[in-house]
Coordinates of C-alpha atoms in Angstrom, one line a residue:
M1 CA 202.6 -261.0 80.3
L2 CA 198.8 -260.8 80.7
R3 CA 197.0 -263.6 82.4
S4 CA 196.1 -265.9 79.5
T5 CA 192.5 -265.1 78.4
Q6 CA 190.5 -266.1 81.4
W7 CA 188.8 -262.7 81.3
L8 CA 187.5 -263.3 77.8
R9 CA 184.9 -265.9 77.4
P10 CA 183.5 -266.0 73.8
H11 CA 180.5 -268.2 74.7
T12 CA 179.2 -265.6 77.2
H13 CA 180.6 -262.4 75.5
L14 CA 181.6 -261.1 78.9
F15 CA 184.3 -258.4 79.0
P16 CA 185.4 -256.6 82.1
F17 CA 186.2 -253.0 81.4
P18 CA 187.0 -249.8 83.4
T19 CA 184.0 -247.6 83.9
M20 CA 185.1 -244.4 82.2
A21 CA 187.9 -245.5 80.0
A22 CA 188.4 -248.9 78.5
A23 CA 184.7 -249.5 78.0
M24 CA 184.8 -246.6 75.6
M25 CA 187.7 -248.3 73.8
M26 CA 185.7 -251.6 73.3
S27 CA 182.6 -249.7 72.3
S28 CA 184.6 -247.8 69.6
A29 CA 186.2 -251.0 68.3
S30 CA 183.0 -252.9 68.2
S31 CA 181.2 -250.2 66.4
A32 CA 184.1 -249.3 63.5
F33 CA 184.9 -231.7 97.1
T34 CA 184.0 -225.2 100.0
S35 CA 186.9 -225.4 102.3
S36 CA 184.2 -226.1 104.8
F37 CA 180.6 -226.2 103.8
D38 CA 178.5 -223.5 105.5
F39 CA 175.5 -225.6 106.6
S40 CA 173.6 -222.4 107.8
S41 CA 173.6 -221.1 104.2
K42 CA 172.4 -224.3 102.4
R43 CA 170.0 -223.5 99.6
N44 CA 167.1 -225.3 98.1
N45 CA 168.2 -227.8 95.4
N46 CA 165.6 -226.5 93.1
T47 CA 167.5 -223.2 92.9
T48 CA 170.0 -222.9 90.1
N49 CA 173.2 -221.8 91.7
D50 CA 175.0 -218.8 90.2
D51 CA 178.8 -218.9 90.5
S52 CA 178.9 -215.2 91.3
S53 CA 176.6 -215.7 94.3
S54 CA 179.1 -217.7 96.3
N55 CA 182.5 -216.9 97.7
A56 CA 183.4 -220.5 98.2
P57 CA 186.5 -221.9 96.4
D58 CA 185.8 -224.0 93.3
V59 CA 187.5 -227.0 94.9
A60 CA 186.7 -228.0 98.4
S61 CA 189.5 -228.8 100.8
G62 CA 190.4 -232.2 102.3
E63 CA 193.4 -234.4 102.9
S64 CA 192.2 -236.8 100.3
V65 CA 191.6 -234.2 97.6
D66 CA 193.9 -234.4 94.6
R67 CA 193.8 -231.0 93.0
D68 CA 195.3 -232.3 89.7
E69 CA 192.4 -234.7 89.5
A70 CA 190.0 -231.9 90.3
S71 CA 191.4 -229.8 87.5
R72 CA 190.9 -232.7 85.0
F73 CA 187.3 -233.4 86.1
R74 CA 186.3 -229.8 86.1
R75 CA 186.8 -229.7 82.3
S76 CA 183.9 -232.1 81.8
S77 CA 181.7 -231.0 84.7
H78 CA 179.0 -229.8 82.3
Q79 CA 178.8 -233.1 80.5
W80 CA 177.6 -235.4 83.3
W81 CA 174.1 -235.9 81.8
D82 CA 175.2 -236.2 78.2
P83 CA 174.5 -239.9 77.5
R84 CA 176.9 -239.8 74.6
G85 CA 179.6 -237.7 76.4
P86 CA 182.6 -238.8 78.5
Y87 CA 180.4 -240.3 81.2
R88 CA 178.2 -242.4 78.9
F89 CA 179.5 -245.7 80.4
L90 CA 178.5 -244.6 83.8
H91 CA 175.1 -244.0 82.4
L92 CA 175.0 -247.6 81.2
M93 CA 176.3 -248.8 84.6
N94 CA 174.0 -246.6 86.8
L95 CA 171.0 -248.9 87.0
L96 CA 173.2 -251.9 87.8
R97 CA 175.0 -250.0 90.6
A98 CA 171.7 -248.7 92.1
R99 CA 170.1 -252.2 92.1
Y100 CA 173.2 -253.7 93.6
I101 CA 173.1 -251.2 96.5
Q102 CA 169.3 -251.7 96.8
D103 CA 169.6 -255.5 97.0
C104 CA 172.4 -255.3 99.6
L105 CA 170.5 -252.8 101.8
L106 CA 167.2 -254.7 101.7
E107 CA 169.1 -257.8 102.9
H108 CA 171.1 -255.9 105.5
F109 CA 168.1 -254.0 107.0
D110 CA 165.9 -257.1 106.7
R111 CA 163.4 -255.5 104.3
P112 CA 161.2 -257.2 101.8
A113 CA 162.5 -257.6 98.3
A114 CA 161.6 -254.9 95.8
S115 CA 158.5 -255.4 93.8
A116 CA 155.7 -253.6 92.0
S117 CA 154.0 -253.2 95.3
T118 CA 157.0 -251.5 96.9
P119 CA 158.0 -248.7 94.4
A120 CA 160.2 -247.1 97.0
P121 CA 162.0 -250.0 98.7
L122 CA 164.7 -247.8 100.3
H123 CA 162.2 -245.3 101.9
G124 CA 163.4 -244.0 105.2
L125 CA 167.1 -244.8 104.7
R126 CA 169.6 -242.0 104.6
L127 CA 172.4 -242.5 102.1
L128 CA 175.6 -240.5 101.4
D129 CA 177.0 -240.4 97.9
V130 CA 180.6 -239.3 98.2
G131 CA 182.1 -237.9 94.9
C132 CA 178.6 -237.6 93.5
G133 CA 179.7 -235.8 90.3
G134 CA 176.7 -234.7 88.4
G135 CA 174.3 -236.8 90.5
L136 CA 173.8 -239.9 88.4
L137 CA 173.9 -242.3 91.3
S138 CA 172.2 -239.9 93.7
E139 CA 169.2 -239.6 91.5
G140 CA 169.1 -243.3 90.9
L141 CA 169.0 -244.0 94.7
A142 CA 166.4 -241.3 95.3
K143 CA 164.2 -243.0 92.7
L144 CA 164.3 -246.0 95.0
G145 CA 163.0 -244.0 97.9
A146 CA 166.2 -243.2 99.7
Q147 CA 166.9 -239.8 101.3
V148 CA 170.3 -239.0 99.6
T149 CA 173.0 -236.5 100.3
G150 CA 175.4 -236.1 97.5
I151 CA 178.8 -234.4 98.1
D152 CA 181.5 -233.4 95.7
M153 CA 184.8 -231.5 95.9
L154 CA 184.0 -229.6 92.7
K155 CA 181.5 -226.7 92.8
D156 CA 180.9 -227.1 89.1
N157 CA 179.8 -230.7 89.6
I158 CA 177.4 -229.7 92.3
H159 CA 175.9 -227.0 90.1
T160 CA 175.4 -229.6 87.3
A161 CA 173.7 -232.0 89.8
Q162 CA 171.4 -229.3 91.2
R163 CA 170.3 -228.0 87.8
H164 CA 169.4 -231.5 86.6
L165 CA 167.5 -232.6 89.7
P166 CA 163.9 -233.2 88.7
A167 CA 161.3 -231.5 90.9
H168 CA 159.7 -234.7 92.1
L169 CA 163.1 -235.9 93.4
A170 CA 164.1 -232.6 95.0
P171 CA 162.6 -233.5 98.5
R172 CA 164.8 -236.6 98.6
V173 CA 168.1 -235.2 97.5
T174 CA 170.5 -232.6 99.0
Y175 CA 173.7 -231.7 97.2
L176 CA 176.6 -230.1 99.1
H177 CA 179.8 -228.7 97.8
T178 CA 182.1 -230.2 100.4
T179 CA 184.4 -233.2 101.1
A180 CA 184.0 -236.2 103.3
E181 CA 186.7 -234.8 105.6
D182 CA 184.8 -231.5 106.1
L183 CA 181.5 -233.4 106.6
S184 CA 183.1 -235.5 109.3
L185 CA 184.4 -232.3 111.0
E186 CA 180.9 -230.9 110.9
L187 CA 179.5 -234.1 112.4
G188 CA 181.8 -233.7 115.3
R189 CA 180.7 -230.2 116.2
P190 CA 178.6 -230.0 119.3
S191 CA 176.1 -227.6 117.7
S192 CA 175.7 -229.7 114.5
T193 CA 172.4 -231.3 113.6
L194 CA 174.1 -233.7 111.2
T195 CA 174.0 -237.4 112.1
R196 CA 175.7 -240.4 110.6
F197 CA 174.2 -242.2 107.6
D198 CA 172.7 -245.6 107.2
A199 CA 175.0 -246.2 104.2
V200 CA 177.8 -244.4 102.5
C201 CA 178.6 -244.9 98.8
A202 CA 182.0 -244.1 97.1
L203 CA 181.8 -245.5 93.6
E204 CA 184.6 -244.9 91.1
V205 CA 186.2 -242.4 93.5
I206 CA 189.0 -243.9 95.5
E207 CA 191.3 -244.2 92.4
H208 CA 191.2 -240.4 92.1
V209 CA 191.9 -239.4 95.8
A210 CA 195.2 -238.4 97.2
S211 CA 195.2 -240.7 100.2
P212 CA 193.0 -243.9 100.0
P213 CA 193.6 -244.9 103.6
T214 CA 192.5 -241.5 104.8
F215 CA 189.6 -241.5 102.5
I216 CA 188.3 -244.9 103.8
K217 CA 188.9 -243.8 107.4
T218 CA 186.8 -240.6 106.8
C219 CA 184.0 -242.6 105.2
S220 CA 183.9 -244.9 108.2
E221 CA 183.3 -241.9 110.4
L222 CA 180.2 -241.0 108.4
V223 CA 178.4 -244.3 108.6
H224 CA 176.3 -245.6 111.5
D225 CA 177.4 -248.5 113.6
N226 CA 176.2 -251.5 111.6
G227 CA 175.7 -249.3 108.6
A228 CA 176.7 -250.2 105.1
F229 CA 179.5 -249.0 102.9
F230 CA 179.8 -249.4 99.1
V231 CA 183.1 -248.8 97.3
S232 CA 184.0 -249.6 93.7
T233 CA 187.3 -249.0 91.8
L234 CA 189.8 -250.5 89.3
N235 CA 192.1 -253.4 90.1
Q236 CA 195.9 -252.9 89.7
T237 CA 196.6 -255.5 87.0
P238 CA 198.3 -255.5 83.6
L239 CA 194.9 -255.9 82.0
S240 CA 193.5 -252.8 83.7
Y241 CA 196.5 -250.8 82.5
A242 CA 196.2 -252.1 79.0
L243 CA 192.5 -251.2 78.7
A244 CA 192.1 -248.1 80.9
I245 CA 195.3 -246.3 80.1
F246 CA 197.2 -247.7 77.1
G247 CA 194.3 -248.5 75.0
A248 CA 191.6 -245.9 75.8
E249 CA 193.9 -243.0 76.5
Y250 CA 196.9 -243.5 74.2
I251 CA 195.7 -245.6 71.3
L252 CA 192.1 -244.7 70.7
G253 CA 192.1 -241.3 72.4
E254 CA 188.6 -242.0 73.8
V255 CA 189.6 -240.6 77.2
P256 CA 191.9 -237.6 77.8
M257 CA 195.4 -238.7 78.6
G258 CA 196.0 -238.5 82.3
T259 CA 192.5 -239.5 83.3
H260 CA 193.8 -242.6 85.1
T261 CA 197.0 -243.2 87.0
Y262 CA 198.0 -246.8 87.3
D263 CA 199.7 -246.4 90.6
K264 CA 196.4 -245.2 92.1
F265 CA 194.5 -248.3 91.0
V266 CA 193.7 -250.4 94.1
K267 CA 194.1 -254.2 94.5
P268 CA 191.2 -255.9 96.2
E269 CA 193.4 -257.3 98.9
V270 CA 194.7 -253.8 99.6
L271 CA 191.2 -252.3 99.8
R272 CA 190.2 -255.1 102.1
D273 CA 193.0 -254.2 104.5
F274 CA 192.0 -250.5 104.4
L275 CA 188.4 -251.5 105.2
H276 CA 189.4 -254.0 108.0
Q277 CA 191.6 -251.3 109.6
N278 CA 188.5 -249.1 109.9
W279 CA 186.0 -251.6 111.3
F280 CA 184.5 -252.6 108.0
E281 CA 183.7 -256.3 107.3
V282 CA 183.4 -257.1 103.6
K283 CA 180.1 -259.0 103.1
R284 CA 180.0 -259.2 99.3
S285 CA 182.4 -258.5 96.4
S286 CA 181.7 -258.6 92.7
G287 CA 183.4 -257.8 89.5
L288 CA 181.8 -255.7 86.8
C289 CA 181.6 -256.8 83.2
F290 CA 180.7 -254.9 80.1
H291 CA 178.8 -256.6 77.2
P292 CA 179.9 -254.6 74.1
L293 CA 177.3 -256.0 71.8
E294 CA 174.4 -255.4 74.1
Q295 CA 175.9 -252.2 75.6
K296 CA 175.3 -253.1 79.2
W297 CA 177.1 -254.1 82.4
T298 CA 176.6 -257.2 84.6
L299 CA 178.0 -258.5 87.8
T300 CA 180.7 -261.3 87.6
A301 CA 183.1 -263.2 89.8
N302 CA 186.0 -261.8 87.9
H303 CA 187.8 -258.9 89.7
D304 CA 190.6 -258.3 87.2
V305 CA 189.5 -254.8 86.2
N306 CA 186.4 -253.3 87.8
Y307 CA 185.0 -254.5 91.1
I308 CA 182.7 -253.4 93.9
F309 CA 182.7 -254.2 97.6
Y310 CA 179.7 -254.1 100.0
A311 CA 180.9 -253.9 103.6
V312 CA 179.3 -253.4 107.0
C313 CA 180.6 -251.2 109.8
S314 CA 181.3 -253.2 113.0
R315 CA 182.9 -250.4 114.9
P316 CA 182.8 -250.8 118.7
A317 CA 180.4 -248.6 120.6
Q318 CA 183.1 -246.6 122.3
V319 CA 184.8 -245.6 119.1
L320 CA 183.8 -242.1 117.9
S321 CA 181.4 -241.9 120.8
D322 CA 181.7 -238.1 120.6
K323 CA 180.1 -238.2 117.2
K324 CA 176.4 -238.6 116.5

């Protein structure tokens, strides 16, 4: 039986919903990662890639890559920037996510709060967006001044991101068709010029990977000591199943069936364990709520469906000493 109705508070109109599924259900009701990336051949992001010009596989390799998930996401890879398409609720969530990351990083790196006099508060910070899709978050972080590298297992997603990237943001954003695992391998090569990042972001990704523990471990290898890590996902609760799968996929048909797999949803305590095992200390955790009438997302203390963690890497100096 679902937990009473603590998640529904009529006086505040707050409803927590999954990012790409059940939020669509409520809206409808209320309104009627190359096998290895070749770093020597990286091209300018302003260049529109032509599928025929690359011999790289459509899906990059990696232990955490789920090829069934890749197949499903490939079908909508051209729709990332359609505000009314399958990713429209990520569009609505994007500003909230970027500001959450901004506020945590400003606090962590002891920088002044963002203001009209600091239009690029994240200037000088190098961020990695893992599973960047069409670049929604990458562009949002670049607008805040960060130097962003977006990676994705799907070549089609990277092409979409590159084609959309505005010229004024191009100097701040690099998109790579690769996986976190391959990037970590590149980091460990003696001849590599790649260095670890000030922060790594993996938002709405871990519920689609083949091995969450491996994925978290790999992300930990890509962040600086005392760097930050942001991860968001869906809790494994009856409510999240009812909204994200039963309601949105099977009842309303707002999301293609099979988009979500309940067994791959991750409980907060399980994610905390994964993080702790890889030298991450959770500094802040928040739930995400959707306001159907206002069509916007806000942060909340409720973690029953969507939630986000901000953690800091406290890895001992001797660990991964062979990596940059």
